[in-house]
């Protein structure tokens, strides 16, 4: 396997292929980050000293029906400029995630055509992981709607249970929900105004 396949097939840039392993019906690739590409995650200085590493495994887009994993020794570096010891940033995955950005995109694409349970079964992951990926996508793209071009709105109250209401504000031109307030009446709209 070449480094260009890592880039074109899995979106992994700046890392070198080391080895692969086929075990238990799954594929695991081992990669490494070249020493010259290590940078301080705080100040982006390239004059860093390696102070150990931690092996991490990430879930990647499956190859056929086989689950695919990526193993990387994530370096911990000391920076003389900002005098801090931190793990370097990983270019292909978000912080504190155990899956790559390509895997996240693949799960979202499947979610457009399948139920959460079906996506979880197909990818052989938990239902919670698919739900977390969807939730983060929605927060990233729709949490702070742009109100600059808002001209016409519609306000409605929805009953969501016994004596529990939500007040919604919609953009009439696009149909997008721009605000949801707890309760009903003018008090529920106070944060919106």
CSV table of N, CA and C in Angstrom, one decimal, residues 13-154:
chain,number,residue,atom,x,y,z
A,13,UNK,N,-3.4,12.9,5.0
A,13,UNK,CA,-2.3,13.7,4.4
A,13,UNK,C,-1.1,13.9,5.4
A,14,UNK,N,0.1,13.7,5.0
A,14,UNK,CA,1.2,14.0,5.8
A,14,UNK,C,1.7,12.9,6.7
A,15,UNK,N,1.2,11.7,6.5
A,15,UNK,CA,1.6,10.5,7.3
A,15,UNK,C,2.2,9.5,6.3
A,16,UNK,N,3.0,8.6,6.8
A,16,UNK,CA,3.6,7.5,6.0
A,16,UNK,C,3.1,6.2,6.4
A,17,UNK,N,2.8,5.4,5.4
A,17,UNK,CA,2.4,4.0,5.6
A,17,UNK,C,3.5,3.2,6.2
A,18,UNK,N,3.2,2.3,7.2
A,18,UNK,CA,4.2,1.5,7.8
A,18,UNK,C,3.9,0.0,7.5
A,19,UNK,N,2.7,-0.4,7.9
A,19,UNK,CA,2.3,-1.9,7.7
A,19,UNK,C,0.8,-2.0,7.7
A,20,UNK,N,0.4,-3.3,7.5
A,20,UNK,CA,-1.0,-3.6,7.5
A,20,UNK,C,-1.2,-5.0,8.2
A,21,UNK,N,-2.3,-5.2,8.8
A,21,UNK,CA,-2.6,-6.5,9.4
A,21,UNK,C,-4.0,-6.9,9.2
A,22,UNK,N,-4.2,-8.1,8.9
A,22,UNK,CA,-5.6,-8.7,8.7
A,22,UNK,C,-5.8,-9.7,9.8
A,23,UNK,N,-6.8,-9.4,10.6
A,23,UNK,CA,-7.0,-10.3,11.8
A,23,UNK,C,-8.5,-10.2,12.2
A,24,UNK,N,-9.1,-11.3,12.5
A,24,UNK,CA,-10.5,-11.3,13.0
A,24,UNK,C,-11.5,-10.6,12.1
A,25,UNK,N,-11.3,-10.7,10.7
A,25,UNK,CA,-12.2,-10.1,9.8
A,25,UNK,C,-12.1,-8.6,9.7
A,26,UNK,N,-11.0,-8.0,10.2
A,26,UNK,CA,-10.9,-6.6,10.0
A,26,UNK,C,-9.5,-6.3,9.5
A,27,UNK,N,-9.3,-5.1,9.0
A,27,UNK,CA,-8.1,-4.6,8.4
A,27,UNK,C,-7.6,-3.5,9.3
A,28,UNK,N,-6.3,-3.5,9.7
A,28,UNK,CA,-5.7,-2.5,10.5
A,28,UNK,C,-4.4,-2.0,9.8
A,29,UNK,N,-4.4,-0.7,9.5
A,29,UNK,CA,-3.2,-0.1,8.9
A,29,UNK,C,-2.4,0.7,10.0
A,30,UNK,N,-1.1,0.6,9.9
A,30,UNK,CA,-0.3,1.3,10.9
A,30,UNK,C,0.4,2.4,10.0
A,31,UNK,N,0.4,3.7,10.6
A,31,UNK,CA,1.0,4.8,9.9
A,31,UNK,C,1.9,5.5,10.9
A,32,UNK,N,2.7,6.4,10.4
A,32,UNK,CA,3.5,7.2,11.3
A,32,UNK,C,3.6,8.6,10.8
A,33,UNK,N,3.9,9.6,11.7
A,33,UNK,CA,4.0,11.0,11.3
A,33,UNK,C,5.5,11.2,11.2
A,34,UNK,N,6.0,11.7,10.1
A,34,UNK,CA,7.5,12.0,10.0
A,34,UNK,C,7.9,13.1,11.0
A,35,UNK,N,9.1,13.0,11.5
A,35,UNK,CA,9.6,13.9,12.5
A,35,UNK,C,9.6,15.3,12.0
A,36,UNK,N,9.9,15.5,10.8
A,36,UNK,CA,9.9,16.9,10.3
A,36,UNK,C,8.5,17.6,10.2
A,37,UNK,N,7.5,16.8,10.3
A,37,UNK,CA,6.1,17.4,10.3
A,37,UNK,C,5.5,17.6,11.7
A,38,UNK,N,6.3,17.3,12.7
A,38,UNK,CA,5.7,17.6,14.1
A,38,UNK,C,5.8,19.1,14.4
A,39,UNK,N,4.7,19.6,14.9
A,39,UNK,CA,4.6,21.0,15.3
A,39,UNK,C,3.9,21.1,16.6
A,40,UNK,N,4.2,22.2,17.3
A,40,UNK,CA,3.5,22.5,18.6
A,40,UNK,C,2.0,22.8,18.3
A,41,UNK,N,1.1,22.2,19.0
A,41,UNK,CA,-0.3,22.4,18.7
A,41,UNK,C,-0.8,23.8,19.3
A,42,UNK,N,0.1,24.4,20.1
A,42,UNK,CA,-0.4,25.7,20.7
A,42,UNK,C,0.1,26.9,19.9
A,43,UNK,N,1.4,26.9,19.5
A,43,UNK,CA,2.0,28.0,18.8
A,43,UNK,C,2.4,27.7,17.3
A,44,UNK,N,2.3,26.5,16.9
A,44,UNK,CA,2.7,26.0,15.6
A,44,UNK,C,4.2,26.1,15.3
A,45,UNK,N,5.0,26.1,16.3
A,45,UNK,CA,6.4,26.1,16.2
A,45,UNK,C,6.9,24.7,15.7
A,46,UNK,N,7.9,24.6,14.8
A,46,UNK,CA,8.4,23.4,14.3
A,46,UNK,C,9.6,22.9,15.0
A,47,UNK,N,10.1,23.7,15.9
A,47,UNK,CA,11.3,23.3,16.7
A,47,UNK,C,10.9,22.7,18.0
A,48,UNK,N,10.4,21.5,18.0
A,48,UNK,CA,9.9,20.8,19.1
A,48,UNK,C,10.7,19.5,19.4
A,49,UNK,N,10.6,19.1,20.7
A,49,UNK,CA,11.3,17.9,21.1
A,49,UNK,C,10.3,16.8,21.5
A,50,UNK,N,10.5,15.6,21.0
A,50,UNK,CA,9.5,14.6,21.3
A,50,UNK,C,9.7,14.1,22.7
A,51,UNK,N,8.6,14.0,23.5
A,51,UNK,CA,8.6,13.5,24.9
A,51,UNK,C,7.7,12.3,25.1
A,52,UNK,N,7.8,11.4,24.2
A,52,UNK,CA,7.0,10.2,24.3
A,52,UNK,C,5.9,10.2,23.3
A,53,UNK,N,5.0,9.1,23.4
A,53,UNK,CA,3.9,9.0,22.4
A,53,UNK,C,2.9,8.1,23.1
A,54,UNK,N,1.7,8.2,22.5
A,54,UNK,CA,0.6,7.3,22.9
A,54,UNK,C,0.0,6.7,21.6
A,55,UNK,N,-0.2,5.4,21.7
A,55,UNK,CA,-0.8,4.7,20.5
A,55,UNK,C,-2.3,4.9,20.5
A,56,UNK,N,-2.8,5.3,19.4
A,56,UNK,CA,-4.3,5.5,19.3
A,56,UNK,C,-4.7,4.8,18.0
A,57,UNK,N,-6.0,4.3,18.1
A,57,UNK,CA,-6.6,3.6,17.0
A,57,UNK,C,-7.8,4.3,16.6
A,58,UNK,N,-8.0,4.5,15.3
A,58,UNK,CA,-9.1,5.2,14.7
A,58,UNK,C,-9.9,4.4,13.8
A,59,UNK,N,-11.2,4.5,13.7
A,59,UNK,CA,-12.1,3.8,12.8
A,59,UNK,C,-12.0,4.6,11.5
A,60,UNK,N,-11.9,3.8,10.4
A,60,UNK,CA,-11.9,4.4,9.0
A,60,UNK,C,-13.0,3.9,8.2
A,61,UNK,N,-13.2,4.4,7.0
A,61,UNK,CA,-14.2,3.9,6.1
A,61,UNK,C,-13.9,2.5,5.8
A,62,UNK,N,-15.0,1.6,5.9
A,62,UNK,CA,-14.7,0.2,5.6
A,62,UNK,C,-14.3,-0.1,4.2
A,63,UNK,N,-13.6,-1.2,4.1
A,63,UNK,CA,-13.2,-1.7,2.8
A,63,UNK,C,-14.1,-2.9,2.5
A,64,UNK,N,-15.1,-2.7,1.6
A,64,UNK,CA,-16.1,-3.7,1.4
A,64,UNK,C,-17.0,-3.8,2.7
A,65,UNK,N,-17.1,-5.0,3.2
A,65,UNK,CA,-17.8,-5.2,4.5
A,65,UNK,C,-16.9,-5.4,5.6
A,66,UNK,N,-15.6,-5.2,5.4
A,66,UNK,CA,-14.6,-5.4,6.5
A,66,UNK,C,-14.4,-4.1,7.2
A,67,UNK,N,-14.5,-4.1,8.6
A,67,UNK,CA,-14.2,-2.9,9.3
A,67,UNK,C,-12.7,-2.6,9.2
A,68,UNK,N,-12.4,-1.3,9.0
A,68,UNK,CA,-11.0,-0.8,8.8
A,68,UNK,C,-10.5,0.1,9.9
A,69,UNK,N,-9.3,-0.1,10.4
A,69,UNK,CA,-8.8,0.7,11.5
A,69,UNK,C,-7.5,1.3,11.1
A,70,UNK,N,-7.1,2.3,11.8
A,70,UNK,CA,-5.8,3.0,11.6
A,70,UNK,C,-5.1,3.2,12.9
A,71,UNK,N,-3.9,2.7,13.0
A,71,UNK,CA,-3.1,2.8,14.3
A,71,UNK,C,-2.0,3.8,14.1
A,72,UNK,N,-1.8,4.7,15.0
A,72,UNK,CA,-0.8,5.8,15.0
A,72,UNK,C,-0.3,6.0,16.4
A,73,UNK,N,1.0,6.2,16.4
A,73,UNK,CA,1.7,6.6,17.7
A,73,UNK,C,1.7,8.1,17.7
A,74,UNK,N,0.8,8.7,18.4
A,74,UNK,CA,0.6,10.2,18.5
A,74,UNK,C,1.7,10.7,19.4
A,75,UNK,N,2.6,11.6,18.9
A,75,UNK,CA,3.7,12.1,19.6
A,75,UNK,C,3.3,13.2,20.6
A,76,UNK,N,4.0,13.2,21.8
A,76,UNK,CA,3.8,14.2,22.7
A,76,UNK,C,5.1,15.1,22.6
A,77,UNK,N,5.0,16.4,22.4
A,77,UNK,CA,6.1,17.2,22.2
A,77,UNK,C,6.2,18.4,23.2
A,78,UNK,N,7.5,18.8,23.4
A,78,UNK,CA,7.8,19.9,24.3
A,78,UNK,C,8.2,21.1,23.3
A,79,UNK,N,7.6,22.2,23.5
A,79,UNK,CA,7.9,23.4,22.7
A,79,UNK,C,8.8,24.4,23.5
A,80,UNK,N,10.0,24.8,23.1
A,80,UNK,CA,10.8,25.7,23.8
A,80,UNK,C,10.2,27.2,23.8
A,81,UNK,N,9.4,27.4,22.7
A,81,UNK,CA,8.8,28.8,22.6
A,81,UNK,C,7.7,29.1,23.6
A,82,UNK,N,6.8,28.2,23.7
A,82,UNK,CA,5.7,28.4,24.7
A,82,UNK,C,5.8,27.5,25.9
A,83,UNK,N,6.9,26.7,26.0
A,83,UNK,CA,7.2,25.9,27.2
A,83,UNK,C,6.0,25.1,27.7
A,84,UNK,N,5.5,24.3,26.7
A,84,UNK,CA,4.4,23.4,27.0
A,84,UNK,C,4.7,22.0,26.5
A,85,UNK,N,4.1,21.0,27.1
A,85,UNK,CA,4.2,19.6,26.6
A,85,UNK,C,2.8,19.2,26.3
A,86,UNK,N,2.5,18.9,25.0
A,86,UNK,CA,1.2,18.5,24.5
A,86,UNK,C,1.3,17.5,23.4
A,87,UNK,N,0.2,16.8,23.2
A,87,UNK,CA,0.1,15.9,22.0
A,87,UNK,C,-0.1,16.7,20.8
A,88,UNK,N,0.6,16.3,19.7
A,88,UNK,CA,0.4,17.0,18.4
A,88,UNK,C,-1.0,16.8,17.9
A,89,UNK,N,-1.4,17.7,17.1
A,89,UNK,CA,-2.7,17.6,16.4
A,89,UNK,C,-2.7,16.5,15.4
A,90,UNK,N,-3.9,15.9,15.3
A,90,UNK,CA,-4.0,14.8,14.3
A,90,UNK,C,-4.8,15.4,13.1
A,91,UNK,N,-4.2,15.3,11.9
A,91,UNK,CA,-4.8,16.0,10.8
A,91,UNK,C,-6.0,15.4,10.2
A,92,UNK,N,-6.3,14.1,10.5
A,92,UNK,CA,-7.4,13.4,9.9
A,92,UNK,C,-8.6,13.1,10.8
A,93,UNK,N,-8.5,13.6,12.0
A,93,UNK,CA,-9.6,13.3,13.0
A,93,UNK,C,-9.7,14.5,13.9
A,94,UNK,N,-11.0,14.7,14.4
A,94,UNK,CA,-11.2,15.7,15.4
A,94,UNK,C,-10.7,15.3,16.7
A,95,UNK,N,-10.3,16.3,17.6
A,95,UNK,CA,-9.9,16.0,19.0
A,95,UNK,C,-10.8,15.1,19.7
A,96,UNK,N,-10.3,14.1,20.5
A,96,UNK,CA,-11.1,13.2,21.3
A,96,UNK,C,-12.1,12.3,20.6
A,97,UNK,N,-11.8,12.2,19.3
A,97,UNK,CA,-12.7,11.3,18.5
A,97,UNK,C,-11.9,10.0,18.1
A,98,UNK,N,-12.6,8.9,18.0
A,98,UNK,CA,-12.0,7.6,17.7
A,98,UNK,C,-12.3,7.2,16.3
A,99,UNK,N,-12.7,8.1,15.4
A,99,UNK,CA,-12.9,7.9,14.0
A,99,UNK,C,-12.4,9.0,13.2
A,100,UNK,N,-12.2,8.7,11.9
A,100,UNK,CA,-11.6,9.8,11.0
A,100,UNK,C,-12.8,10.6,10.5
A,101,UNK,N,-12.4,11.8,9.9
A,101,UNK,CA,-13.4,12.7,9.3
A,101,UNK,C,-14.1,12.0,8.1
A,102,UNK,N,-13.3,11.2,7.4
A,102,UNK,CA,-13.9,10.5,6.2
A,102,UNK,C,-15.0,9.5,6.7
A,103,UNK,N,-14.7,8.8,7.8
A,103,UNK,CA,-15.7,7.9,8.4
A,103,UNK,C,-16.9,8.7,8.8
A,104,UNK,N,-16.7,9.8,9.4
A,104,UNK,CA,-17.8,10.7,9.8
A,104,UNK,C,-18.7,11.1,8.6
A,105,UNK,N,-18.0,11.5,7.5
A,105,UNK,CA,-18.8,11.9,6.3
A,105,UNK,C,-19.5,10.7,5.7
A,106,UNK,N,-18.9,9.5,5.8
A,106,UNK,CA,-19.5,8.3,5.2
A,106,UNK,C,-20.8,8.0,6.1
A,107,UNK,N,-20.7,8.0,7.4
A,107,UNK,CA,-21.8,7.7,8.3
A,107,UNK,C,-23.0,8.8,8.0
A,108,UNK,N,-22.6,10.0,7.8
A,108,UNK,CA,-23.7,11.0,7.5
A,108,UNK,C,-24.3,10.8,6.1
A,109,UNK,N,-23.5,10.4,5.1
A,109,UNK,CA,-24.1,10.0,3.8
A,109,UNK,C,-25.0,8.9,3.9
A,110,UNK,N,-24.6,7.8,4.7
A,110,UNK,CA,-25.5,6.7,4.8
A,110,UNK,C,-26.8,7.1,5.6
A,111,UNK,N,-26.7,8.0,6.5
A,111,UNK,CA,-27.8,8.5,7.3
A,111,UNK,C,-28.9,9.1,6.5
A,112,UNK,N,-28.5,9.7,5.3
A,112,UNK,CA,-29.5,10.3,4.4
A,112,UNK,C,-30.4,9.2,3.8
A,113,UNK,N,-30.0,8.0,3.8
A,113,UNK,CA,-30.7,6.9,3.1
A,113,UNK,C,-31.2,5.8,4.0
A,114,UNK,N,-30.7,5.8,5.2
A,114,UNK,CA,-31.0,4.6,6.1
A,114,UNK,C,-31.3,5.1,7.5
A,115,UNK,N,-31.9,4.3,8.3
A,115,UNK,CA,-32.2,4.6,9.7
A,115,UNK,C,-30.9,4.6,10.5
A,116,UNK,N,-30.9,5.2,11.7
A,116,UNK,CA,-29.7,5.2,12.5
A,116,UNK,C,-29.3,3.7,12.9
A,117,UNK,N,-30.3,2.9,13.2
A,117,UNK,CA,-30.0,1.5,13.5
A,117,UNK,C,-29.4,0.8,12.3
A,118,UNK,N,-29.9,1.0,11.1
A,118,UNK,CA,-29.3,0.4,9.9
A,118,UNK,C,-27.9,0.8,9.7
A,119,UNK,N,-27.6,2.1,9.8
A,119,UNK,CA,-26.3,2.6,9.6
A,119,UNK,C,-25.3,2.0,10.7
A,120,UNK,N,-25.8,1.9,11.9
A,120,UNK,CA,-25.0,1.3,13.0
A,120,UNK,C,-24.7,-0.1,12.7
A,121,UNK,N,-25.6,-0.9,12.2
A,121,UNK,CA,-25.4,-2.3,11.9
A,121,UNK,C,-24.5,-2.4,10.7
A,122,UNK,N,-24.7,-1.6,9.7
A,122,UNK,CA,-23.8,-1.7,8.5
A,122,UNK,C,-22.3,-1.4,8.8
A,123,UNK,N,-22.1,-0.3,9.6
A,123,UNK,CA,-20.8,0.1,10.0
A,123,UNK,C,-20.2,-0.7,11.2
A,124,UNK,N,-21.0,-1.5,11.8
A,124,UNK,CA,-20.6,-2.3,13.0
A,124,UNK,C,-20.1,-1.4,14.1
A,125,UNK,N,-20.9,-0.4,14.4
A,125,UNK,CA,-20.6,0.5,15.5
A,125,UNK,C,-21.9,0.7,16.3
A,126,UNK,N,-21.8,1.3,17.4
A,126,UNK,CA,-23.0,1.5,18.3
A,126,UNK,C,-23.9,2.6,17.8
A,127,UNK,N,-25.2,2.4,18.1
A,127,UNK,CA,-26.2,3.4,17.8
A,127,UNK,C,-25.9,4.8,18.3
A,128,UNK,N,-25.3,4.8,19.5
A,128,UNK,CA,-24.9,6.1,20.1
A,128,UNK,C,-23.9,6.9,19.2
A,129,UNK,N,-22.9,6.1,18.6
A,129,UNK,CA,-21.9,6.8,17.8
A,129,UNK,C,-22.5,7.5,16.6
A,130,UNK,N,-23.5,6.8,15.9
A,130,UNK,CA,-24.1,7.4,14.8
A,130,UNK,C,-24.9,8.6,15.2
A,131,UNK,N,-25.6,8.5,16.3
A,131,UNK,CA,-26.4,9.6,16.8
A,131,UNK,C,-25.5,10.8,17.2
A,132,UNK,N,-24.3,10.5,17.8
A,132,UNK,CA,-23.4,11.6,18.1
A,132,UNK,C,-22.8,12.3,16.9
A,133,UNK,N,-22.5,11.5,15.8
A,133,UNK,CA,-22.1,12.1,14.6
A,133,UNK,C,-23.1,13.0,14.0
A,134,UNK,N,-24.4,12.6,14.0
A,134,UNK,CA,-25.5,13.4,13.4
A,134,UNK,C,-25.7,14.6,14.3
A,135,UNK,N,-25.6,14.5,15.6
A,135,UNK,CA,-25.8,15.7,16.5
A,135,UNK,C,-24.8,16.7,16.3
A,136,UNK,N,-23.5,16.3,16.1
A,136,UNK,CA,-22.4,17.2,15.9
A,136,UNK,C,-22.5,17.9,14.6
A,137,UNK,N,-23.0,17.2,13.6
A,137,UNK,CA,-23.2,17.8,12.3
A,137,UNK,C,-24.3,18.9,12.3
A,138,UNK,N,-25.4,18.6,13.0
A,138,UNK,CA,-26.4,19.5,13.1
A,138,UNK,C,-26.0,20.8,13.9
A,139,UNK,N,-25.3,20.6,15.0
A,139,UNK,CA,-24.8,21.7,15.8
A,139,UNK,C,-23.8,22.6,15.0
A,140,UNK,N,-23.0,21.9,14.2
A,140,UNK,CA,-22.0,22.7,13.4
A,140,UNK,C,-22.6,23.5,12.3
A,141,UNK,N,-23.7,23.0,11.7
A,141,UNK,CA,-24.2,23.7,10.6
A,141,UNK,C,-25.5,24.5,10.9
A,142,UNK,N,-26.2,24.2,12.0
A,142,UNK,CA,-27.5,24.8,12.2
A,142,UNK,C,-27.6,25.4,13.6
A,143,UNK,N,-26.6,25.4,14.4
A,143,UNK,CA,-26.8,25.9,15.8
A,143,UNK,C,-26.9,27.4,15.8
A,144,UNK,N,-26.2,28.1,15.0
A,144,UNK,CA,-26.2,29.6,15.0
A,144,UNK,C,-26.7,30.0,13.6
A,145,UNK,N,-28.0,30.1,13.4
A,145,UNK,CA,-28.5,30.5,12.0
A,145,UNK,C,-28.2,32.0,11.8
A,146,UNK,N,-27.9,32.3,10.6
A,146,UNK,CA,-27.6,33.7,10.2
A,146,UNK,C,-28.9,34.5,10.1
A,147,UNK,N,-29.1,35.5,10.9
A,147,UNK,CA,-30.3,36.3,10.9
A,147,UNK,C,-30.2,37.6,10.1
A,148,UNK,N,-29.1,37.8,9.4
A,148,UNK,CA,-28.8,39.0,8.7
A,148,UNK,C,-29.8,39.3,7.6
A,149,UNK,N,-30.2,38.2,6.9
A,149,UNK,CA,-31.1,38.4,5.7
A,149,UNK,C,-32.5,38.0,6.1
A,150,UNK,N,-32.9,37.8,7.3
A,150,UNK,CA,-34.2,37.4,7.8
A,150,UNK,C,-35.2,38.6,7.6
A,151,UNK,N,-36.2,38.4,6.7
A,151,UNK,CA,-37.2,39.4,6.4
A,151,UNK,C,-38.6,39.1,6.9
A,152,UNK,N,-39.0,37.9,6.7
A,152,UNK,CA,-40.3,37.5,7.1
A,152,UNK,C,-40.2,36.2,8.0
A,153,UNK,N,-41.0,36.3,9.1
A,153,UNK,CA,-40.9,35.2,10.1
A,153,UNK,C,-42.3,34.7,10.4
A,154,UNK,N,-42.4,33.4,10.8
A,154,UNK,CA,-43.6,32.8,11.3
A,154,UNK,C,-43.4,32.3,12.7
